[in-house]
Amino acid sequence: KKAKEISVLCDAQVSLVIFSSLGKMFEYCSPSTTLSKMLEKYQQNSGKKLWDAKHE
């Protein structure tokens, strides 16, 4: 809910992945993008490789 609010209030693209202490995954991604696109954007802007080309 808060990730969606930040997305709307700040006119920003938001992606969030959370794992509970029991290992359950929760995720949110702004409607205007995908998690894959956000990770690609992160990789380009940070200069950090998140995965090898063989895993794409």
Tab-separated table of C-alpha atoms in Angstrom:
chain	number	residue	atom	x	y	z
A	1	LYS	CA	0.000	0.000	0.000
A	2	LYS	CA	2.782	2.473	0.905
A	3	ALA	CA	4.744	1.693	-2.272
A	4	LYS	CA	1.666	2.538	-4.337
A	5	GLU	CA	1.192	5.778	-2.376
A	6	ILE	CA	4.814	6.812	-3.002
A	7	SER	CA	4.375	6.024	-6.685
A	8	VAL	CA	1.313	8.266	-6.923
A	9	LEU	CA	2.425	11.101	-4.610
A	10	CYS	CA	5.922	11.403	-6.083
A	11	ASP	CA	5.004	10.548	-9.684
A	12	ALA	CA	7.704	7.871	-9.513
A	13	GLN	CA	8.177	4.332	-10.750
A	14	VAL	CA	8.404	2.020	-7.742
A	15	SER	CA	9.266	-1.663	-7.446
A	16	LEU	CA	9.364	-3.464	-4.141
A	17	VAL	CA	10.047	-7.100	-3.250
A	18	ILE	CA	9.742	-8.211	0.365
A	19	PHE	CA	10.254	-11.622	1.962
A	20	SER	CA	8.604	-12.256	5.314
A	21	SER	CA	10.412	-14.058	8.119
A	22	LEU	CA	8.558	-17.188	6.983
A	23	GLY	CA	9.816	-16.786	3.421
A	24	LYS	CA	6.583	-15.571	1.862
A	25	MET	CA	7.190	-13.121	-0.979
A	26	PHE	CA	5.267	-9.902	-1.501
A	27	GLU	CA	5.841	-7.637	-4.489
A	28	TYR	CA	4.629	-4.378	-6.002
A	29	CYS	CA	5.529	-2.706	-9.258
A	30	SER	CA	4.151	0.561	-10.643
A	31	PRO	CA	1.582	-0.054	-13.396
A	32	SER	CA	3.691	1.904	-15.905
A	33	THR	CA	6.643	-0.529	-15.725
A	34	THR	CA	7.714	-4.082	-14.934
A	35	LEU	CA	10.118	-5.480	-12.377
A	36	SER	CA	12.375	-6.622	-15.203
A	37	LYS	CA	12.516	-3.098	-16.676
A	38	MET	CA	13.198	-1.603	-13.250
A	39	LEU	CA	16.061	-4.031	-12.598
A	40	GLU	CA	17.527	-3.269	-16.014
A	41	LYS	CA	17.301	0.460	-15.268
A	42	TYR	CA	18.967	-0.084	-11.879
A	43	GLN	CA	21.770	-2.059	-13.486
A	44	GLN	CA	22.374	0.642	-16.120
A	45	ASN	CA	22.363	3.520	-13.633
A	46	SER	CA	24.349	1.854	-10.854
A	47	GLY	CA	26.901	0.109	-13.049
A	48	LYS	CA	26.376	-3.077	-11.009
A	49	LYS	CA	25.799	-6.355	-12.837
A	50	LEU	CA	22.894	-8.194	-11.258
A	51	TRP	CA	23.295	-11.330	-13.380
A	52	ASP	CA	25.437	-12.791	-16.125
A	53	ALA	CA	24.299	-12.701	-19.761
A	54	LYS	CA	23.930	-16.506	-19.689
A	55	HIS	CA	21.040	-16.095	-17.192
A	56	GLU	CA	19.026	-13.684	-19.334
